[in-house]
PDB file of C-alpha atoms in Angstrom:
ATOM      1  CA  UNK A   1     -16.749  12.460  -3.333  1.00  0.00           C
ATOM      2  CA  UNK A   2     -13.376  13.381  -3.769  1.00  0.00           C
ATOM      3  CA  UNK A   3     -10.549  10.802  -3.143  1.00  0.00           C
ATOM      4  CA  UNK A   4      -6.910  11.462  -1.314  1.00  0.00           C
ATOM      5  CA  UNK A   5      -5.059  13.952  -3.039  1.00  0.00           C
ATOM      6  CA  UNK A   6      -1.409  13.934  -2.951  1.00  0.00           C
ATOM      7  CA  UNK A   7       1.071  16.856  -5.035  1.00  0.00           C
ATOM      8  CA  UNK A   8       3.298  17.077  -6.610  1.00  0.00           C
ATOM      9  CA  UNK A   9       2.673  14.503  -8.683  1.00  0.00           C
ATOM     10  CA  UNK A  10       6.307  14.199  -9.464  1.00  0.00           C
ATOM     11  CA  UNK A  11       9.235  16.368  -7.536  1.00  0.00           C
ATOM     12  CA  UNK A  12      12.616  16.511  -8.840  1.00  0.00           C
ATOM     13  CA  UNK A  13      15.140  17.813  -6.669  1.00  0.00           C
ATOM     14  CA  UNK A  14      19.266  18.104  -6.418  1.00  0.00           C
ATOM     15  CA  UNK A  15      20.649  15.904  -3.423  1.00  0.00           C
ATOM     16  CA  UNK A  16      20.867  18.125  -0.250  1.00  0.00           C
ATOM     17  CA  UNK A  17      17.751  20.023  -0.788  1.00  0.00           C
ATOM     18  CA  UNK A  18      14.451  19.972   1.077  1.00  0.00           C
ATOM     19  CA  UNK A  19      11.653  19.040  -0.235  1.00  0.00           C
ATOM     20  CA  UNK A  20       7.463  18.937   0.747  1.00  0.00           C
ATOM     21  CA  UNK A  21       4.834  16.268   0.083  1.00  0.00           C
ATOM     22  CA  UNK A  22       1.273  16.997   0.758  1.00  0.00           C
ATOM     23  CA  UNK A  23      -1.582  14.665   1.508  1.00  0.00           C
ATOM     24  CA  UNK A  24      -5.348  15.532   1.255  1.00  0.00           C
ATOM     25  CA  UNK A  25      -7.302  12.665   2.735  1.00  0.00           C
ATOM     26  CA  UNK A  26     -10.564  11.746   2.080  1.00  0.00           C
ATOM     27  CA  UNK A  27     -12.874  14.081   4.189  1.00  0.00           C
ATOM     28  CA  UNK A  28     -13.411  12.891   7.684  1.00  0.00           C
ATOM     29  CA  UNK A  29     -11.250  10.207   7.629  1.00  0.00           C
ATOM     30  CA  UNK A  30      -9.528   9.993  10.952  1.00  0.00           C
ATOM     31  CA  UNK A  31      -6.469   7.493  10.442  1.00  0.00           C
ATOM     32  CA  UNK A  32      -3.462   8.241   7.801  1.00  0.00           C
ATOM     33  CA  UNK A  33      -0.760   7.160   6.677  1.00  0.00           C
ATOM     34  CA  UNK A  34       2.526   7.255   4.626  1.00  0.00           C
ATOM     35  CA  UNK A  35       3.618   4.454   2.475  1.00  0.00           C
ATOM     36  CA  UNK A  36       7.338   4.847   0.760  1.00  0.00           C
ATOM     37  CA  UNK A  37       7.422   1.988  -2.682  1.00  0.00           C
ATOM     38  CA  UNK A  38      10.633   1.762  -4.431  1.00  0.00           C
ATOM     39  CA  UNK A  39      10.593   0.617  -8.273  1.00  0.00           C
ATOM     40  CA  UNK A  40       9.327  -3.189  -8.380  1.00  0.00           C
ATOM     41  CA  UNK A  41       8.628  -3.512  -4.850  1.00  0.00           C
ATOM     42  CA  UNK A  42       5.064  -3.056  -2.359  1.00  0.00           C
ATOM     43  CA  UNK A  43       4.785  -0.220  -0.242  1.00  0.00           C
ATOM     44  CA  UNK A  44       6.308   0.267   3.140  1.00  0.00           C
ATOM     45  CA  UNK A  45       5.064   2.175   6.376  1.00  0.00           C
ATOM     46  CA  UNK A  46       6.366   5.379   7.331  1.00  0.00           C
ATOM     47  CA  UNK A  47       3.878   6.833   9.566  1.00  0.00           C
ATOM     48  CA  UNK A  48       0.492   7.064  11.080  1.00  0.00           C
ATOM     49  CA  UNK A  49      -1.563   9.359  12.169  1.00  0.00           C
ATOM     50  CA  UNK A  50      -5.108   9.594  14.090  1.00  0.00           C
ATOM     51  CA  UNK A  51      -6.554  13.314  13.576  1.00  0.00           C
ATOM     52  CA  UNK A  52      -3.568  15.473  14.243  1.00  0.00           C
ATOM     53  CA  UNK A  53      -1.695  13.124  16.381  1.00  0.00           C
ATOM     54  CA  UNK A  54       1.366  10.818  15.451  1.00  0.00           C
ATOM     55  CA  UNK A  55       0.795   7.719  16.739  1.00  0.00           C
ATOM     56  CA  UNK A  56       3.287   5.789  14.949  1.00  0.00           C
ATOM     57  CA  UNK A  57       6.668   7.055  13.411  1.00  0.00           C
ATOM     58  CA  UNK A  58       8.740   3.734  13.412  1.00  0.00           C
ATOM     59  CA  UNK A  59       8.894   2.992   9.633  1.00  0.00           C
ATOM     60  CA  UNK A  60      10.665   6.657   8.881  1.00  0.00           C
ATOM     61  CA  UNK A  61      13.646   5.973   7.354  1.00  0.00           C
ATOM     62  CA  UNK A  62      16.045   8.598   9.117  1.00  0.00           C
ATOM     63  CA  UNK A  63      15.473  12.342  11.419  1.00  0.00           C
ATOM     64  CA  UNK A  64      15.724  13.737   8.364  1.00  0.00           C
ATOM     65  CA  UNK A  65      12.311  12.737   7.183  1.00  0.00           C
ATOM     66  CA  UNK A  66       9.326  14.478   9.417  1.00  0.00           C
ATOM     67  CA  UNK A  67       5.498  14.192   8.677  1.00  0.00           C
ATOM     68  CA  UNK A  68       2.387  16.378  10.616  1.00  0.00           C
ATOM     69  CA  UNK A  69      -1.226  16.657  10.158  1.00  0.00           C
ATOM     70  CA  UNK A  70      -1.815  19.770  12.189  1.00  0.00           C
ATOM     71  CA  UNK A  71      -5.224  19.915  12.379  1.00  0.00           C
ATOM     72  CA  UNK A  72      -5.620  16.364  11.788  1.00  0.00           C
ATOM     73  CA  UNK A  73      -7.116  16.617   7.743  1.00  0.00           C
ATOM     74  CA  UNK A  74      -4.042  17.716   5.695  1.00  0.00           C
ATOM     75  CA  UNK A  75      -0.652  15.921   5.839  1.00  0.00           C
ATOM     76  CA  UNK A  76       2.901  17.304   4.660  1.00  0.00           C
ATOM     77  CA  UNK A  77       5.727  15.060   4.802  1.00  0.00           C
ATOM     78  CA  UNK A  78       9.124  16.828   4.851  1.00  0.00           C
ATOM     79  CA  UNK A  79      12.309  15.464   3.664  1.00  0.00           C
ATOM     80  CA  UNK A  80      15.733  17.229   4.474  1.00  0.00           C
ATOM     81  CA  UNK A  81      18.578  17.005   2.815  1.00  0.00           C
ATOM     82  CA  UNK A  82      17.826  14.682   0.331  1.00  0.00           C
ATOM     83  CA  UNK A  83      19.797  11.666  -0.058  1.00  0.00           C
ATOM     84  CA  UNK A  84      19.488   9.351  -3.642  1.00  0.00           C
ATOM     85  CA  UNK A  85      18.177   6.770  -1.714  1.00  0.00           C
ATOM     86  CA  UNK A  86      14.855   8.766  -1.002  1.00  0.00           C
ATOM     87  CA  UNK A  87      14.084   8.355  -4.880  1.00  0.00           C
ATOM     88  CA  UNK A  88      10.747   6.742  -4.569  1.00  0.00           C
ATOM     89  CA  UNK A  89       7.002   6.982  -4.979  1.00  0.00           C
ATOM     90  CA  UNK A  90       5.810   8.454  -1.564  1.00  0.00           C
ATOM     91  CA  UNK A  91       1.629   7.171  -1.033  1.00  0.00           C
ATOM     92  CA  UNK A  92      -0.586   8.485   1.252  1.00  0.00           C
ATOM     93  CA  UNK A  93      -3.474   6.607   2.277  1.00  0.00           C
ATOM     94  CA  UNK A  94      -6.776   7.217   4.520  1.00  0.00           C
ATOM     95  CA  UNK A  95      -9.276   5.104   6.369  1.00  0.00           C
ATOM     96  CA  UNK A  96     -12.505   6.091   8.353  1.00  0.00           C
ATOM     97  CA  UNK A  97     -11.168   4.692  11.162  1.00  0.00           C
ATOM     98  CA  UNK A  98      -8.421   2.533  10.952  1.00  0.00           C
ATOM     99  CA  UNK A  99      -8.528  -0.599  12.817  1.00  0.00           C
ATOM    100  CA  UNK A 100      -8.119  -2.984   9.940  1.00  0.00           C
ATOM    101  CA  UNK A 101     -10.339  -0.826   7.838  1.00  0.00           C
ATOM    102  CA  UNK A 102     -10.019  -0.915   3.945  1.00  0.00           C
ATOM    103  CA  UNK A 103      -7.524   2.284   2.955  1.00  0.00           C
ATOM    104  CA  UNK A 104      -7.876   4.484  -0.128  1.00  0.00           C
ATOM    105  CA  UNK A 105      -4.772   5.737  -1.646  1.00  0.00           C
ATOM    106  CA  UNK A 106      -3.807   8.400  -3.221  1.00  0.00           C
ATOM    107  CA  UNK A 107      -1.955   8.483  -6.355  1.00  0.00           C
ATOM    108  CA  UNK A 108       1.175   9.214  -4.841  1.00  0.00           C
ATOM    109  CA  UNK A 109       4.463  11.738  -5.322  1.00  0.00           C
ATOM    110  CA  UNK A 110       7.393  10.423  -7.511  1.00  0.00           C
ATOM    111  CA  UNK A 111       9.967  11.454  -5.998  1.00  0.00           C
ATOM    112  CA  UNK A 112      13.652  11.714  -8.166  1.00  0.00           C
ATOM    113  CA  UNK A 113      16.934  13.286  -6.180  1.00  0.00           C
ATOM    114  CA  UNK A 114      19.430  13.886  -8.850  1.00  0.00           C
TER     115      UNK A 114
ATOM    116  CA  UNK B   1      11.925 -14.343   5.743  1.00  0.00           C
ATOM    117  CA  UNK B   2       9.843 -11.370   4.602  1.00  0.00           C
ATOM    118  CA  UNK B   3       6.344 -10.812   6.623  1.00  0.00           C
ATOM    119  CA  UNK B   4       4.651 -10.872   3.550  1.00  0.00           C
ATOM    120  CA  UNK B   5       5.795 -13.078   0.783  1.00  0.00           C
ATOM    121  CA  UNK B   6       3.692 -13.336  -2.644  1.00  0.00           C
ATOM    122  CA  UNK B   7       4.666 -16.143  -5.777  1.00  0.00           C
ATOM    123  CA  UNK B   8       7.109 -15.073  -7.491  1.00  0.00           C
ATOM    124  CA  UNK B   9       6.132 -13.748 -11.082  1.00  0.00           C
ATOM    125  CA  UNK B  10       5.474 -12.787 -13.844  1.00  0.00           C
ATOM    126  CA  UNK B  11       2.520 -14.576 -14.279  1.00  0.00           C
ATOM    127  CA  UNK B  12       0.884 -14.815 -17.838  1.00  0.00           C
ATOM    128  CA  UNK B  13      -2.275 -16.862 -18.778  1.00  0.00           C
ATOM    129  CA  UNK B  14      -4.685 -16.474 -21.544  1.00  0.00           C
ATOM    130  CA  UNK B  15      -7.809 -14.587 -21.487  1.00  0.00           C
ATOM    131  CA  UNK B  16     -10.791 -16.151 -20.453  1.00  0.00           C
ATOM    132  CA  UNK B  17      -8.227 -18.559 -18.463  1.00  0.00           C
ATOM    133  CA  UNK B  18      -8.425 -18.477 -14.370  1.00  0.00           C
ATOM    134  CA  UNK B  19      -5.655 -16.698 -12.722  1.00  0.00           C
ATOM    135  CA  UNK B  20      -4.131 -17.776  -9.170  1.00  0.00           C
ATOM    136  CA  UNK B  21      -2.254 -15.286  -6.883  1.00  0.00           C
ATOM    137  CA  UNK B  22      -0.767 -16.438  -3.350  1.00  0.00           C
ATOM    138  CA  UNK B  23       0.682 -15.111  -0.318  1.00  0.00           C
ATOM    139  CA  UNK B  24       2.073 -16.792   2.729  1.00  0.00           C
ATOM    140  CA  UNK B  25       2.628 -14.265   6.006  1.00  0.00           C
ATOM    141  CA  UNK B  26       5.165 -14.734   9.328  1.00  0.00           C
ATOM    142  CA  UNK B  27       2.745 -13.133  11.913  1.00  0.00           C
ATOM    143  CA  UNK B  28       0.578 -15.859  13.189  1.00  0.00           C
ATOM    144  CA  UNK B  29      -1.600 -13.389  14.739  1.00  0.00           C
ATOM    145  CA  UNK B  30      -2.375 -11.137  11.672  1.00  0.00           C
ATOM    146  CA  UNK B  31      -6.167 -10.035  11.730  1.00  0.00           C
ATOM    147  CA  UNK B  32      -6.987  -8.369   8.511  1.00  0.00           C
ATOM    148  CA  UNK B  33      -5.624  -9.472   4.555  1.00  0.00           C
ATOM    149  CA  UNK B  34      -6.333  -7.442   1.714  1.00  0.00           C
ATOM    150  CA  UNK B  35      -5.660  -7.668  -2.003  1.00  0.00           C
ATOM    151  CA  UNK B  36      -5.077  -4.598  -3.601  1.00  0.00           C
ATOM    152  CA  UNK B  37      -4.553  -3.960  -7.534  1.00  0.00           C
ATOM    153  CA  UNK B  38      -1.926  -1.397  -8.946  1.00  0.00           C
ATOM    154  CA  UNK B  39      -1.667   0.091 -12.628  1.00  0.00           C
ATOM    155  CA  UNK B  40       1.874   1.186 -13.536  1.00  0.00           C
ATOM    156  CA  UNK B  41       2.045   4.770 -12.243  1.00  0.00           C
ATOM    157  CA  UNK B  42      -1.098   4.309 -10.715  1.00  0.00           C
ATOM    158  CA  UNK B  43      -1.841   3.724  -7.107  1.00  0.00           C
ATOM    159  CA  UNK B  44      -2.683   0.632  -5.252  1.00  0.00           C
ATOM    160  CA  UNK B  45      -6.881   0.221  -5.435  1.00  0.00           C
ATOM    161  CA  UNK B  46      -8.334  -2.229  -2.974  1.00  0.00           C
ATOM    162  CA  UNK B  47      -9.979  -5.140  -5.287  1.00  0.00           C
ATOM    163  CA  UNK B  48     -10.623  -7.468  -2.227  1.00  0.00           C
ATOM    164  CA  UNK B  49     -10.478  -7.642   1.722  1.00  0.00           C
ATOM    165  CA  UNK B  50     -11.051 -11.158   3.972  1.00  0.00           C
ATOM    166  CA  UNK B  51     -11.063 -11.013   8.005  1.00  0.00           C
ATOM    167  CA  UNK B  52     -12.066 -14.895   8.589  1.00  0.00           C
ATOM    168  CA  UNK B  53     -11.222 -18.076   7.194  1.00  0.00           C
ATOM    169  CA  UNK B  54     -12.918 -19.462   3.874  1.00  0.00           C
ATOM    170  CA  UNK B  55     -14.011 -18.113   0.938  1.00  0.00           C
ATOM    171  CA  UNK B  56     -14.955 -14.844  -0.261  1.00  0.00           C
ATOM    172  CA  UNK B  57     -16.657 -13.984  -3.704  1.00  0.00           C
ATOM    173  CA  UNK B  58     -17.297 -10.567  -5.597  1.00  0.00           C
ATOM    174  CA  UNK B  59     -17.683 -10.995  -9.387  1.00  0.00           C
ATOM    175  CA  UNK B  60     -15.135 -12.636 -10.818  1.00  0.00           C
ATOM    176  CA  UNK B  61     -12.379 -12.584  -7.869  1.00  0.00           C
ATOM    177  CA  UNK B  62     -12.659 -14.938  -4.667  1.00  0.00           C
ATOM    178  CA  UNK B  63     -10.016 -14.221  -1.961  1.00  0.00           C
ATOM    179  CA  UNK B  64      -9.046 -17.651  -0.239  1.00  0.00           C
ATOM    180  CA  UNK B  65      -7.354 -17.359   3.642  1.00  0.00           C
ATOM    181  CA  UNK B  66      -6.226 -19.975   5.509  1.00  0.00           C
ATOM    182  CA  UNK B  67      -4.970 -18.661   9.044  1.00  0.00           C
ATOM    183  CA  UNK B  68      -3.903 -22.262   9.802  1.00  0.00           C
ATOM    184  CA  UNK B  69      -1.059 -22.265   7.024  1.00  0.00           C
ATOM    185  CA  UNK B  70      -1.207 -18.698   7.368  1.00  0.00           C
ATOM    186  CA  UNK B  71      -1.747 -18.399   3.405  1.00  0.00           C
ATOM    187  CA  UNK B  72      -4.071 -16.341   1.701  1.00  0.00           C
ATOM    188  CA  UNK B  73      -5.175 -16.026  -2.255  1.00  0.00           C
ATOM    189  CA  UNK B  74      -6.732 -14.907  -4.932  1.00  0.00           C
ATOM    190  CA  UNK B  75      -8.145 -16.247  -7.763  1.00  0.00           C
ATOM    191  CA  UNK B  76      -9.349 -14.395 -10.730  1.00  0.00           C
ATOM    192  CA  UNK B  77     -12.081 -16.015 -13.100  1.00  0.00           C
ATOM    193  CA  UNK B  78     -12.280 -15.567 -16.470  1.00  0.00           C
ATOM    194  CA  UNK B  79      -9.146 -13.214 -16.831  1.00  0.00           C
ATOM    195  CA  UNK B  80      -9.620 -10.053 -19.062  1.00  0.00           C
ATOM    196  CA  UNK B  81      -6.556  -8.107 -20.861  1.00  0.00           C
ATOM    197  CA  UNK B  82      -7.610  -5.480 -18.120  1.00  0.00           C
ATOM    198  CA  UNK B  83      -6.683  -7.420 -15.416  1.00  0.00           C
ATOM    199  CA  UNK B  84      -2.698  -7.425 -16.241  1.00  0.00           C
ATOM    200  CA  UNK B  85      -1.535  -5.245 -13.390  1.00  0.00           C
ATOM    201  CA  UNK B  86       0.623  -5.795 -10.253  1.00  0.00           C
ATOM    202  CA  UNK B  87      -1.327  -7.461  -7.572  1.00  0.00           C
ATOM    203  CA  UNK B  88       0.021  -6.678  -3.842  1.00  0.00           C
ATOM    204  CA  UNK B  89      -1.178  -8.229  -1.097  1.00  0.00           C
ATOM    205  CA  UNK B  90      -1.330  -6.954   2.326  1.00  0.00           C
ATOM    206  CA  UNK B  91      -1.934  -7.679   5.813  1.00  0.00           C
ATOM    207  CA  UNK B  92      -2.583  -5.760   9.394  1.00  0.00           C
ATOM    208  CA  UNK B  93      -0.426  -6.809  12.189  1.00  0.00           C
ATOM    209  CA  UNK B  94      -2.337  -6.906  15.422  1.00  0.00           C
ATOM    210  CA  UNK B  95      -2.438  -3.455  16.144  1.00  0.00           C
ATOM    211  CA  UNK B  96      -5.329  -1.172  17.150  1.00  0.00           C
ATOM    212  CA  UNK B  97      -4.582   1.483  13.859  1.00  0.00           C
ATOM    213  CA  UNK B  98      -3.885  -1.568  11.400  1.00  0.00           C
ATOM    214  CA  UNK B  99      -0.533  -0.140   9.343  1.00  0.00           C
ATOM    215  CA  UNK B 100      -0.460  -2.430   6.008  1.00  0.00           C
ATOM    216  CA  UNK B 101       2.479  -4.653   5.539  1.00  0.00           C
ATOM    217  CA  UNK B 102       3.058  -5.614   2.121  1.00  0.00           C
ATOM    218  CA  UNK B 103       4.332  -8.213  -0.129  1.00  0.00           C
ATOM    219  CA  UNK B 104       6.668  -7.339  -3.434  1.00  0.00           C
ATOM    220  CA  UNK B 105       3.925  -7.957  -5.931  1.00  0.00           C
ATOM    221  CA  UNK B 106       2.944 -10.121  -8.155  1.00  0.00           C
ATOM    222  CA  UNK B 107       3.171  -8.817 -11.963  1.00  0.00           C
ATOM    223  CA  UNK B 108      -0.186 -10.412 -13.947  1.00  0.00           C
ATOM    224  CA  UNK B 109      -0.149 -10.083 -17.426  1.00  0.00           C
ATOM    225  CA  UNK B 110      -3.376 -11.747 -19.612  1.00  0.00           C
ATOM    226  CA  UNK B 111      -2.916 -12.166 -23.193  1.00  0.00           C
ATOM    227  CA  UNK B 112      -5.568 -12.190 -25.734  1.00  0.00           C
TER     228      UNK B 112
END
């Protein structure tokens, strides 16, 4: 079967804009998350969700970054107003259940704001 | 101190040579450790997972955890050229959803 799909693959956008990441976790998996890795370093939480509800928001970095999973299967993390500091590779990840289950990533977005 | 701290690299051994990769974490009460390997540009794939204390074998990787001194690692037999990667590990806090927290990496490198 299909793994978790994440696009873009790579986003390039000018400082102040919005942008869009999308996450398409494994079918039927009920927990996901976001994971934010800067160059040379392991990923960090964002968020976590169980189906279509947000359980956990404390690793977003600012209000300006927003995540749903409105029907609890596909993601979209939102970014407003970019800042440089968002530059990063933004993974998405999925697990049957959570719980201290094994998660499958996706390959992730690259994220540059020039 | 980090919550996850991994040995400082690079690390470079030969091939055929046995590779060792630790990590020490703060949270005495951590349940679940995993290993995961990640290819430059690649995403992290999980290589290894350990729950309890001792040993745990598949193929040519065994995953060591000690909850005691709160250390866990992996060793790599008979390292291949396809093995240089970064190696992250990662543990669950006690929580009921188990969010990852991750060490920096270590960078593996086996030359021929």
């Amino acid at each position: 079967g299909a793994g978790v799909s994440q696009s873009p693959r790579y986003k390039v956008a000018k400082r102040g804009q919005d942008v869009a990441l999308r996450c398409d976790p494994i079918s039927g998996h009920v927990s996901l998350f976001w994971y934010q890795q800067a160059l040379g370093q392991g990923p960090e939480f964002l968020t976590y969700f169980q189906n279509e509800a947000q359980l956990d928001k404390s690793g977003l970095p600012s209000d300006r970054f927003f995540a749903e999973r409105p029907e609890g299967s596909v993601s979209t993390l939102k970014i407003q107003r970019t800042q440089q500091e968002d530059s990063a590779v933004y993974l998405c990840a999925s697990s049957p259940q959570g719980g201290g289950q094994p998660q499958h990533f996706g390959d992730g977005t690259r994220l540059s704001i020039l | 101190q980090k919550e996850v701290e991994q040995n400082s690299g690079p690390l470079s051994v030969p091939e055929g040579a046995i590779a060792s990769l630790n990590c020490t974490y703060s949270d005495r009460v951590s349940q679940s450790f995993f290993w995961y390997r990640q290819y430059s540009g690649k995403s992290p794939e999980l290589i290894m997972s350990i729950y309890s204390n001792g040993d745990k074998e598949d193929g040519r990787f065994t995953a060591q955890l000690n909850k005691a001194s709160q250390y866990v690692s992996l060793l790599i037999r008979d390292s291949q050229p396809s093995d240089s990667a970064t190696y992250l590990c990662a543990v669950t806090p006690p929580t009921s959803y188990g969010k990852l927290t991750f060490g920096q990496g270590t960078i593996l490198t086996v030359h021929p």
